[in-house]
Amino acid sequence: MSTTEFSPPIPDAPIVVRRHRLSTRLWHWTNVVILFVMLMSGLMIFNAHPRLYWGDYGANPDPAWLQIGAEQERGYLRVGALQIDTTGVLGRWQNAEGAWQNRAFPHWVTIPSSYNLALSRRWHLTFSWLFAGGLALYALVSLINGHLRRDLLPKRAELAPSHILGDIAAHARLKFPTGEAARHYNVLQKLAYLSVLAVLLPVLVLTGLTMSPTMVAAWPWLIDLFGGRQSARSIHFIAAFAMVAFILVHLAMVVLAGPINEIRSMITGRYRLPQEKTR
Amino acid sequence: MTTLLSRRRLITGAALTGSAMALSGCDALGQSPAFRQFLSSGEWLSYRIQRFIVGDALAREYPPEALSPTFRMNGNTRPESAEWERHAASGFSDYRLRIDGLVARPQSISMAELRALPARIQITRHDCVEGWSAIGKWTGAPLGPLLDRAGLAPNARYIVFHCADDFRGTPYYESIDLVEAFHPQTILAYGMNDGDLPIGHGAPLRLRVERQLGYKQAKFVMRIEAVESLEGIGRGRGGYWEDAGAYEWYAGI
């Protein structure tokens, strides 16, 4: 690393920096597996009761703010007063054998693929230990080795509205940092990764725990924090889809920023600084 | 145009094949005994760690205004056993709760006796394994003193609840360990929402074990048995749903 710092950059010669530590790379790739399992087993658990509520209680006699169901051979998604026909995808769809099923999420996004609440709970509740354990360990390591402070916390100047707006404008034109500026995360990257690490993932873990009758006996403040057990279930579901949205944007950015360089940097840790396009 | 379509079809086909392979892989893993063993490790961890954290903390109790307007009925809403039918017809006046197994003094207690014991009233949240919740008010006799009255043998480790209802001939039953059995909120409820416990909710007696999921709250309790091991009962996993599927015996989450 130090040799590249001191040798004067020869024009067009690629500068390779050490981008991702081993802890980041390990956490990233184990999460690829764990998050897929958590999401897909979670969708099967949702299928057992495809209705969401606010407050502490909520069951079939109570009003749901979100519901996926089927009526007269049509599948629907209902959010508040809005109802969308989702036949074929949500509420009513055909399984691998072509038979129509009245279930919320279809077989190709759930683990297991045919309805089995007990087994999906086994997947979800075992992988949740890997998920929460990995998150706690990574957060601790990042705190100790300075990753959090050095790479993820935005500097004061970066938080100036003009800087953030400039970064948004550059992203909108798909202009990504090159040369020295690409050595560090830009402010939008920092804010995105920080909000996932410090907000979204902990919210997923804590709302998950709030659904446990034993855990809320131990820590009743969890119920108050999320406004009730059914609110916690709703927030768990919303946060899961926020995570899906993050992953989709993340994948799009990897593709736009140069997938080979980006993926290699997450495997080997080495990242080639993109060059300024002069021609 | 045709090349574009076929390329799109190719990509879609490849993506579908890929995800189908990954999915059938998960289904196959879920069936493999070794992997199921791994998938059970979460229950063991949750049991150990949650027990350590929760200690003897109480489940939240709510004010009357927090009650669900309608408490959803679930599971069996009316047993088909002749014995239970006979009791129901006479308003459970001849019903007697049996407590036996590994006890020094087997008990046979009438409803009148149970109602005369010190009662506990609690407004608690019932969390079904499916995800829904309902808040209800329960009146009943704490289980711990009843077990003390029967005198548990030193080797008794689990309390089994034998119920009058069944699913296609397989009787419902549940079991809890002694920590849950002697928890102050663990009661045999005979009253609900200021009235008698309705038949649909498990008359004459329903177990309330408030730090566990709904399938533990056995309805139509006829007999309580203290045992050393769950092996000889049902298919040996400690409850109807535990036997029927892969539902966890430890239902704290």
mmCIF file of N, CA and C in Angstrom, chain A residues 103-218:
data_model
loop_
_atom_site.group_PDB
_atom_site.id
_atom_site.type_symbol
_atom_site.label_atom_id
_atom_site.label_comp_id
_atom_site.label_asym_id
_atom_site.label_seq_id
_atom_site.Cartn_x
_atom_site.Cartn_y
_atom_site.Cartn_z
ATOM 1 N N ARG A 103 -52.329 -18.661 -1.345
ATOM 2 C CA ARG A 103 -51.365 -18.311 -0.299
ATOM 3 C C ARG A 103 -50.782 -16.960 -0.670
ATOM 4 N N ALA A 104 -50.242 -16.245 0.323
ATOM 5 C CA ALA A 104 -49.759 -14.889 0.059
ATOM 6 C C ALA A 104 -48.563 -14.896 -0.902
ATOM 7 N N PHE A 105 -47.396 -15.324 -0.429
ATOM 8 C CA PHE A 105 -46.207 -15.269 -1.281
ATOM 9 C C PHE A 105 -46.027 -16.581 -2.047
ATOM 10 N N PRO A 106 -45.632 -16.503 -3.309
ATOM 11 C CA PRO A 106 -45.555 -17.697 -4.154
ATOM 12 C C PRO A 106 -44.363 -18.593 -3.817
ATOM 13 N N HIS A 107 -44.440 -19.824 -4.316
ATOM 14 C CA HIS A 107 -43.466 -20.871 -3.966
ATOM 15 C C HIS A 107 -42.039 -20.511 -4.335
ATOM 16 N N TRP A 108 -41.849 -19.647 -5.331
ATOM 17 C CA TRP A 108 -40.480 -19.373 -5.772
ATOM 18 C C TRP A 108 -39.779 -18.303 -4.930
ATOM 19 N N VAL A 109 -40.442 -17.750 -3.910
ATOM 20 C CA VAL A 109 -39.734 -16.838 -3.003
ATOM 21 C C VAL A 109 -39.743 -17.326 -1.554
ATOM 22 N N THR A 110 -40.244 -18.540 -1.310
ATOM 23 C CA THR A 110 -40.330 -18.983 0.085
ATOM 24 C C THR A 110 -39.447 -20.207 0.348
ATOM 25 N N ILE A 111 -39.037 -20.331 1.596
ATOM 26 C CA ILE A 111 -38.345 -21.530 2.082
ATOM 27 C C ILE A 111 -39.161 -22.094 3.238
ATOM 28 N N PRO A 112 -39.604 -23.357 3.155
ATOM 29 C CA PRO A 112 -39.576 -24.227 1.975
ATOM 30 C C PRO A 112 -40.588 -23.760 0.924
ATOM 31 N N SER A 113 -40.576 -24.392 -0.233
ATOM 32 C CA SER A 113 -41.389 -23.861 -1.333
ATOM 33 C C SER A 113 -42.865 -24.211 -1.166
ATOM 34 N N SER A 114 -43.205 -25.288 -0.441
ATOM 35 C CA SER A 114 -44.623 -25.551 -0.192
ATOM 36 C C SER A 114 -44.919 -25.264 1.283
ATOM 37 N N TYR A 115 -46.192 -24.911 1.565
ATOM 38 C CA TYR A 115 -46.546 -24.359 2.870
ATOM 39 C C TYR A 115 -46.097 -25.246 4.022
ATOM 40 N N ASN A 116 -45.278 -24.694 4.888
ATOM 41 C CA ASN A 116 -44.826 -25.416 6.077
ATOM 42 C C ASN A 116 -44.304 -24.398 7.083
ATOM 43 N N LEU A 117 -45.215 -23.942 7.960
ATOM 44 C CA LEU A 117 -44.839 -22.920 8.940
ATOM 45 C C LEU A 117 -43.747 -23.431 9.873
ATOM 46 N N ALA A 118 -43.902 -24.685 10.345
ATOM 47 C CA ALA A 118 -42.949 -25.210 11.331
ATOM 48 C C ALA A 118 -41.530 -25.223 10.770
ATOM 49 N N LEU A 119 -41.386 -25.695 9.532
ATOM 50 C CA LEU A 119 -40.047 -25.805 8.956
ATOM 51 C C LEU A 119 -39.463 -24.425 8.635
ATOM 52 N N SER A 120 -40.312 -23.501 8.163
ATOM 53 C CA SER A 120 -39.791 -22.159 7.878
ATOM 54 C C SER A 120 -39.337 -21.482 9.164
ATOM 55 N N ARG A 121 -40.038 -21.772 10.280
ATOM 56 C CA ARG A 121 -39.595 -21.234 11.575
ATOM 57 C C ARG A 121 -38.240 -21.809 11.972
ATOM 58 N N ARG A 122 -38.034 -23.093 11.713
ATOM 59 C CA ARG A 122 -36.746 -23.709 12.032
ATOM 60 C C ARG A 122 -35.622 -23.001 11.272
ATOM 61 N N TRP A 123 -35.849 -22.768 9.971
ATOM 62 C CA TRP A 123 -34.847 -22.053 9.167
ATOM 63 C C TRP A 123 -34.612 -20.658 9.740
ATOM 64 N N HIS A 124 -35.723 -19.935 9.928
ATOM 65 C CA HIS A 124 -35.642 -18.526 10.315
ATOM 66 C C HIS A 124 -34.991 -18.363 11.683
ATOM 67 N N LEU A 125 -35.425 -19.187 12.649
ATOM 68 C CA LEU A 125 -34.970 -18.984 14.026
ATOM 69 C C LEU A 125 -33.570 -19.538 14.268
ATOM 70 N N THR A 126 -33.112 -20.456 13.417
ATOM 71 C CA THR A 126 -31.720 -20.901 13.541
ATOM 72 C C THR A 126 -30.787 -19.907 12.837
ATOM 73 N N PHE A 127 -31.161 -19.507 11.616
ATOM 74 C CA PHE A 127 -30.312 -18.535 10.907
ATOM 75 C C PHE A 127 -30.321 -17.170 11.589
ATOM 76 N N SER A 128 -31.373 -16.881 12.372
ATOM 77 C CA SER A 128 -31.408 -15.584 13.055
ATOM 78 C C SER A 128 -30.246 -15.465 14.039
ATOM 79 N N TRP A 129 -29.816 -16.607 14.614
ATOM 80 C CA TRP A 129 -28.667 -16.564 15.522
ATOM 81 C C TRP A 129 -27.403 -16.217 14.751
ATOM 82 N N LEU A 130 -27.259 -16.795 13.549
ATOM 83 C CA LEU A 130 -26.092 -16.468 12.717
ATOM 84 C C LEU A 130 -26.147 -15.000 12.303
ATOM 85 N N PHE A 131 -27.350 -14.552 11.948
ATOM 86 C CA PHE A 131 -27.560 -13.179 11.498
ATOM 87 C C PHE A 131 -27.221 -12.182 12.613
ATOM 88 N N ALA A 132 -27.832 -12.378 13.783
ATOM 89 C CA ALA A 132 -27.613 -11.442 14.896
ATOM 90 C C ALA A 132 -26.176 -11.546 15.417
ATOM 91 N N GLY A 133 -25.669 -12.772 15.489
ATOM 92 C CA GLY A 133 -24.296 -12.970 15.961
ATOM 93 C C GLY A 133 -23.295 -12.307 15.031
ATOM 94 N N GLY A 134 -23.491 -12.489 13.731
ATOM 95 C CA GLY A 134 -22.600 -11.884 12.739
ATOM 96 C C GLY A 134 -22.634 -10.367 12.805
ATOM 97 N N LEU A 135 -23.850 -9.836 12.954
ATOM 98 C CA LEU A 135 -24.005 -8.383 13.039
ATOM 99 C C LEU A 135 -23.292 -7.835 14.273
ATOM 100 N N ALA A 136 -23.495 -8.482 15.411
ATOM 101 C CA ALA A 136 -22.883 -8.012 16.662
ATOM 102 C C ALA A 136 -21.362 -8.069 16.566
ATOM 103 N N LEU A 137 -20.866 -9.178 16.013
ATOM 104 C CA LEU A 137 -19.421 -9.361 15.898
ATOM 105 C C LEU A 137 -18.817 -8.322 14.950
ATOM 106 N N TYR A 138 -19.486 -8.113 13.808
ATOM 107 C CA TYR A 138 -18.975 -7.167 12.822
ATOM 108 C C TYR A 138 -18.993 -5.739 13.371
ATOM 109 N N ALA A 139 -20.081 -5.400 14.076
ATOM 110 C CA ALA A 139 -20.177 -4.059 14.654
ATOM 111 C C ALA A 139 -19.050 -3.846 15.662
ATOM 112 N N LEU A 140 -18.777 -4.885 16.454
ATOM 113 C CA LEU A 140 -17.722 -4.800 17.465
ATOM 114 C C LEU A 140 -16.354 -4.649 16.805
ATOM 115 N N VAL A 141 -16.073 -5.502 15.815
ATOM 116 C CA VAL A 141 -14.787 -5.452 15.115
ATOM 117 C C VAL A 141 -14.617 -4.088 14.436
ATOM 118 N N SER A 142 -15.698 -3.587 13.814
ATOM 119 C CA SER A 142 -15.613 -2.310 13.095
ATOM 120 C C SER A 142 -15.370 -1.147 14.053
ATOM 121 N N LEU A 143 -15.867 -1.298 15.270
ATOM 122 C CA LEU A 143 -15.655 -0.271 16.283
ATOM 123 C C LEU A 143 -14.196 -0.294 16.734
ATOM 124 N N ILE A 144 -13.656 -1.510 16.903
ATOM 125 C CA ILE A 144 -12.297 -1.647 17.423
ATOM 126 C C ILE A 144 -11.247 -1.288 16.374
ATOM 127 N N ASN A 145 -11.414 -1.790 15.137
ATOM 128 C CA ASN A 145 -10.371 -1.547 14.134
ATOM 129 C C ASN A 145 -10.518 -0.187 13.431
ATOM 130 N N GLY A 146 -11.500 0.599 13.828
ATOM 131 C CA GLY A 146 -11.619 1.942 13.293
ATOM 132 C C GLY A 146 -12.380 2.043 11.985
ATOM 133 N N HIS A 147 -12.888 0.900 11.486
ATOM 134 C CA HIS A 147 -13.623 0.894 10.216
ATOM 135 C C HIS A 147 -14.816 1.840 10.275
ATOM 136 N N LEU A 148 -15.510 1.788 11.409
ATOM 137 C CA LEU A 148 -16.712 2.606 11.577
ATOM 138 C C LEU A 148 -16.372 4.095 11.517
ATOM 139 N N ARG A 149 -15.349 4.482 12.291
ATOM 140 C CA ARG A 149 -14.998 5.895 12.410
ATOM 141 C C ARG A 149 -14.327 6.393 11.127
ATOM 142 N N ARG A 150 -13.380 5.595 10.610
ATOM 143 C CA ARG A 150 -12.555 6.042 9.490
ATOM 144 C C ARG A 150 -13.303 5.983 8.158
ATOM 145 N N ASP A 151 -14.031 4.869 7.932
ATOM 146 C CA ASP A 151 -14.594 4.650 6.594
ATOM 147 C C ASP A 151 -16.077 4.964 6.491
ATOM 148 N N LEU A 152 -16.815 4.835 7.592
ATOM 149 C CA LEU A 152 -18.274 4.905 7.483
ATOM 150 C C LEU A 152 -18.876 6.204 8.013
ATOM 151 N N LEU A 153 -18.289 6.766 9.091
ATOM 152 C CA LEU A 153 -18.852 8.017 9.620
ATOM 153 C C LEU A 153 -18.505 9.170 8.686
ATOM 154 N N PRO A 154 -19.505 9.904 8.204
ATOM 155 C CA PRO A 154 -19.204 11.026 7.304
ATOM 156 C C PRO A 154 -18.449 12.127 8.060
ATOM 157 N N LYS A 155 -17.536 12.792 7.339
ATOM 158 C CA LYS A 155 -16.843 13.948 7.925
ATOM 159 C C LYS A 155 -17.819 15.132 7.948
ATOM 160 N N ARG A 156 -17.503 16.112 8.807
ATOM 161 C CA ARG A 156 -18.396 17.257 8.938
ATOM 162 C C ARG A 156 -18.635 17.948 7.581
ATOM 163 N N ALA A 157 -17.560 18.128 6.820
ATOM 164 C CA ALA A 157 -17.684 18.818 5.539
ATOM 165 C C ALA A 157 -18.572 18.047 4.563
ATOM 166 N N GLU A 158 -18.523 16.720 4.694
ATOM 167 C CA GLU A 158 -19.320 15.903 3.771
ATOM 168 C C GLU A 158 -20.814 16.054 4.026
ATOM 169 N N LEU A 159 -21.148 16.462 5.267
ATOM 170 C CA LEU A 159 -22.561 16.552 5.617
ATOM 171 C C LEU A 159 -23.167 17.900 5.236
ATOM 172 N N ALA A 160 -22.346 18.815 4.696
ATOM 173 C CA ALA A 160 -22.873 20.097 4.239
ATOM 174 C C ALA A 160 -23.885 19.827 3.128
ATOM 175 N N PRO A 161 -25.043 20.493 3.192
ATOM 176 C CA PRO A 161 -26.079 20.237 2.183
ATOM 177 C C PRO A 161 -25.554 20.353 0.754
ATOM 178 N N SER A 162 -24.673 21.344 0.509
ATOM 179 C CA SER A 162 -24.171 21.522 -0.860
ATOM 180 C C SER A 162 -23.388 20.293 -1.300
ATOM 181 N N HIS A 163 -22.611 19.721 -0.373
ATOM 182 C CA HIS A 163 -21.835 18.535 -0.728
ATOM 183 C C HIS A 163 -22.743 17.342 -1.020
ATOM 184 N N ILE A 164 -23.771 17.173 -0.152
ATOM 185 C CA ILE A 164 -24.682 16.042 -0.351
ATOM 186 C C ILE A 164 -25.451 16.204 -1.655
ATOM 187 N N LEU A 165 -25.922 17.429 -1.904
ATOM 188 C CA LEU A 165 -26.665 17.678 -3.148
ATOM 189 C C LEU A 165 -25.780 17.424 -4.368
ATOM 190 N N GLY A 166 -24.509 17.841 -4.255
ATOM 191 C CA GLY A 166 -23.576 17.614 -5.351
ATOM 192 C C GLY A 166 -23.382 16.139 -5.615
ATOM 193 N N ASP A 167 -23.297 15.367 -4.513
ATOM 194 C CA ASP A 167 -23.115 13.921 -4.649
ATOM 195 C C ASP A 167 -24.353 13.273 -5.276
ATOM 196 N N ILE A 168 -25.524 13.769 -4.867
ATOM 197 C CA ILE A 168 -26.766 13.229 -5.449
ATOM 198 C C ILE A 168 -26.803 13.524 -6.949
ATOM 199 N N ALA A 169 -26.426 14.751 -7.314
ATOM 200 C CA ALA A 169 -26.429 15.136 -8.738
ATOM 201 C C ALA A 169 -25.457 14.255 -9.528
ATOM 202 N N ALA A 170 -24.290 13.992 -8.950
ATOM 203 C CA ALA A 170 -23.303 13.154 -9.640
ATOM 204 C C ALA A 170 -23.838 11.730 -9.813
ATOM 205 N N HIS A 171 -24.482 11.203 -8.746
ATOM 206 C CA HIS A 171 -25.056 9.858 -8.842
ATOM 207 C C HIS A 171 -26.147 9.810 -9.903
ATOM 208 N N ALA A 172 -26.975 10.892 -9.945
ATOM 209 C CA ALA A 172 -28.078 10.915 -10.894
ATOM 210 C C ALA A 172 -27.552 10.881 -12.333
ATOM 211 N N ARG A 173 -26.372 11.497 -12.549
ATOM 212 C CA ARG A 173 -25.785 11.466 -13.902
ATOM 213 C C ARG A 173 -24.902 10.236 -14.088
ATOM 214 N N LEU A 174 -24.941 9.319 -13.072
ATOM 215 C CA LEU A 174 -24.135 8.096 -13.095
ATOM 216 C C LEU A 174 -22.652 8.405 -13.212
ATOM 217 N N LYS A 175 -22.230 9.566 -12.664
ATOM 218 C CA LYS A 175 -20.805 9.913 -12.629
ATOM 219 C C LYS A 175 -20.252 9.488 -11.275
ATOM 220 N N PHE A 176 -19.378 8.491 -11.288
ATOM 221 C CA PHE A 176 -18.831 7.998 -10.036
ATOM 222 C C PHE A 176 -17.421 8.518 -9.833
ATOM 223 N N PRO A 177 -16.991 8.637 -8.579
ATOM 224 C CA PRO A 177 -15.661 9.192 -8.302
ATOM 225 C C PRO A 177 -14.559 8.373 -8.981
ATOM 226 N N THR A 178 -13.524 9.081 -9.396
ATOM 227 C CA THR A 178 -12.374 8.417 -10.010
ATOM 228 C C THR A 178 -11.122 8.846 -9.242
ATOM 229 N N GLY A 179 -9.998 8.171 -9.533
ATOM 230 C CA GLY A 179 -8.708 8.540 -8.967
ATOM 231 C C GLY A 179 -8.731 8.588 -7.451
ATOM 232 N N GLU A 180 -8.127 9.622 -6.882
ATOM 233 C CA GLU A 180 -8.000 9.747 -5.428
ATOM 234 C C GLU A 180 -9.362 9.768 -4.724
ATOM 235 N N ALA A 181 -10.345 10.403 -5.377
ATOM 236 C CA ALA A 181 -11.662 10.527 -4.750
ATOM 237 C C ALA A 181 -12.317 9.161 -4.563
ATOM 238 N N ALA A 182 -11.875 8.155 -5.346
ATOM 239 C CA ALA A 182 -12.485 6.832 -5.254
ATOM 240 C C ALA A 182 -11.829 5.993 -4.167
ATOM 241 N N ARG A 183 -10.815 6.568 -3.518
ATOM 242 C CA ARG A 183 -10.126 5.840 -2.459
ATOM 243 C C ARG A 183 -11.055 5.595 -1.254
ATOM 244 N N HIS A 184 -11.974 6.515 -1.050
ATOM 245 C CA HIS A 184 -12.886 6.407 0.099
ATOM 246 C C HIS A 184 -14.322 6.349 -0.393
ATOM 247 N N TYR A 185 -15.206 5.895 0.489
ATOM 248 C CA TYR A 185 -16.633 5.938 0.161
ATOM 249 C C TYR A 185 -17.064 7.386 0.017
ATOM 250 N N ASN A 186 -17.989 7.644 -0.925
ATOM 251 C CA ASN A 186 -18.575 8.983 -1.003
ATOM 252 C C ASN A 186 -19.675 9.077 0.055
ATOM 253 N N VAL A 187 -20.190 10.291 0.256
ATOM 254 C CA VAL A 187 -21.087 10.503 1.401
ATOM 255 C C VAL A 187 -22.382 9.693 1.287
ATOM 256 N N LEU A 188 -22.885 9.515 0.059
ATOM 257 C CA LEU A 188 -24.111 8.724 -0.075
ATOM 258 C C LEU A 188 -23.864 7.262 0.279
ATOM 259 N N GLN A 189 -22.693 6.752 -0.116
ATOM 260 C CA GLN A 189 -22.333 5.383 0.258
ATOM 261 C C GLN A 189 -22.244 5.251 1.773
ATOM 262 N N LYS A 190 -21.537 6.231 2.391
ATOM 263 C CA LYS A 190 -21.386 6.189 3.849
ATOM 264 C C LYS A 190 -22.733 6.171 4.535
ATOM 265 N N LEU A 191 -23.629 7.081 4.094
ATOM 266 C CA LEU A 191 -24.934 7.165 4.746
ATOM 267 C C LEU A 191 -25.744 5.894 4.512
ATOM 268 N N ALA A 192 -25.635 5.330 3.300
ATOM 269 C CA ALA A 192 -26.393 4.110 3.007
ATOM 270 C C ALA A 192 -25.891 2.949 3.865
ATOM 271 N N TYR A 193 -24.574 2.745 3.874
ATOM 272 C CA TYR A 193 -24.030 1.614 4.644
ATOM 273 C C TYR A 193 -24.257 1.815 6.139
ATOM 274 N N LEU A 194 -24.089 3.057 6.586
ATOM 275 C CA LEU A 194 -24.260 3.344 8.012
ATOM 276 C C LEU A 194 -25.706 3.119 8.445
ATOM 277 N N SER A 195 -26.656 3.538 7.604
ATOM 278 C CA SER A 195 -28.046 3.370 8.023
ATOM 279 C C SER A 195 -28.441 1.896 7.998
ATOM 280 N N VAL A 196 -27.851 1.104 7.099
ATOM 281 C CA VAL A 196 -28.130 -0.335 7.120
ATOM 282 C C VAL A 196 -27.517 -0.965 8.365
ATOM 283 N N LEU A 197 -26.251 -0.629 8.621
ATOM 284 C CA LEU A 197 -25.528 -1.250 9.734
ATOM 285 C C LEU A 197 -26.068 -0.806 11.094
ATOM 286 N N ALA A 198 -26.367 0.487 11.219
ATOM 287 C CA ALA A 198 -26.710 1.020 12.537
ATOM 288 C C ALA A 198 -28.212 1.108 12.778
ATOM 289 N N VAL A 199 -29.022 1.089 11.708
ATOM 290 C CA VAL A 199 -30.465 1.243 11.903
ATOM 291 C C VAL A 199 -31.230 0.009 11.414
ATOM 292 N N LEU A 200 -31.141 -0.267 10.115
ATOM 293 C CA LEU A 200 -32.009 -1.288 9.522
ATOM 294 C C LEU A 200 -31.777 -2.676 10.119
ATOM 295 N N LEU A 201 -30.510 -3.099 10.170
ATOM 296 C CA LEU A 201 -30.233 -4.452 10.678
ATOM 297 C C LEU A 201 -30.566 -4.576 12.169
ATOM 298 N N PRO A 202 -30.179 -3.599 13.012
ATOM 299 C CA PRO A 202 -30.606 -3.698 14.423
ATOM 300 C C PRO A 202 -32.123 -3.678 14.586
ATOM 301 N N VAL A 203 -32.832 -2.894 13.753
ATOM 302 C CA VAL A 203 -34.299 -2.868 13.849
ATOM 303 C C VAL A 203 -34.862 -4.247 13.508
ATOM 304 N N LEU A 204 -34.290 -4.909 12.497
ATOM 305 C CA LEU A 204 -34.756 -6.256 12.150
ATOM 306 C C LEU A 204 -34.572 -7.214 13.330
ATOM 307 N N VAL A 205 -33.412 -7.139 13.974
ATOM 308 C CA VAL A 205 -33.144 -8.029 15.112
ATOM 309 C C VAL A 205 -34.090 -7.712 16.273
ATOM 310 N N LEU A 206 -34.216 -6.410 16.601
ATOM 311 C CA LEU A 206 -35.010 -6.031 17.779
ATOM 312 C C LEU A 206 -36.508 -6.262 17.574
ATOM 313 N N THR A 207 -37.029 -5.965 16.366
ATOM 314 C CA THR A 207 -38.456 -6.240 16.136
ATOM 315 C C THR A 207 -38.691 -7.749 16.137
ATOM 316 N N GLY A 208 -37.693 -8.515 15.663
ATOM 317 C CA GLY A 208 -37.809 -9.972 15.733
ATOM 318 C C GLY A 208 -37.923 -10.431 17.170
ATOM 319 N N LEU A 209 -37.085 -9.887 18.036
ATOM 320 C CA LEU A 209 -37.130 -10.264 19.458
ATOM 321 C C LEU A 209 -38.436 -9.826 20.115
ATOM 322 N N THR A 210 -39.002 -8.694 19.637
ATOM 323 C CA THR A 210 -40.246 -8.187 20.227
ATOM 324 C C THR A 210 -41.403 -9.145 19.967
ATOM 325 N N MET A 211 -41.272 -9.992 18.943
ATOM 326 C CA MET A 211 -42.336 -10.958 18.671
ATOM 327 C C MET A 211 -42.226 -12.189 19.563
ATOM 328 N N SER A 212 -41.144 -12.284 20.347
ATOM 329 C CA SER A 212 -40.971 -13.435 21.238
ATOM 330 C C SER A 212 -41.615 -13.158 22.583
ATOM 331 N N PRO A 213 -42.622 -13.960 22.990
ATOM 332 C CA PRO A 213 -43.266 -13.694 24.281
ATOM 333 C C PRO A 213 -42.292 -13.786 25.463
ATOM 334 N N THR A 214 -41.278 -14.638 25.357
ATOM 335 C CA THR A 214 -40.316 -14.713 26.458
ATOM 336 C C THR A 214 -39.435 -13.470 26.493
ATOM 337 N N MET A 215 -38.961 -13.022 25.325
ATOM 338 C CA MET A 215 -38.054 -11.872 25.310
ATOM 339 C C MET A 215 -38.736 -10.603 25.782
ATOM 340 N N VAL A 216 -40.032 -10.424 25.465
ATOM 341 C CA VAL A 216 -40.681 -9.194 25.934
ATOM 342 C C VAL A 216 -41.066 -9.288 27.408
ATOM 343 N N ALA A 217 -41.106 -10.521 27.947
ATOM 344 C CA ALA A 217 -41.247 -10.622 29.409
ATOM 345 C C ALA A 217 -39.939 -10.143 30.048
ATOM 346 N N ALA A 218 -38.817 -10.526 29.430
ATOM 347 C CA ALA A 218 -37.514 -10.119 29.958
ATOM 348 C C ALA A 218 -37.259 -8.638 29.721
#
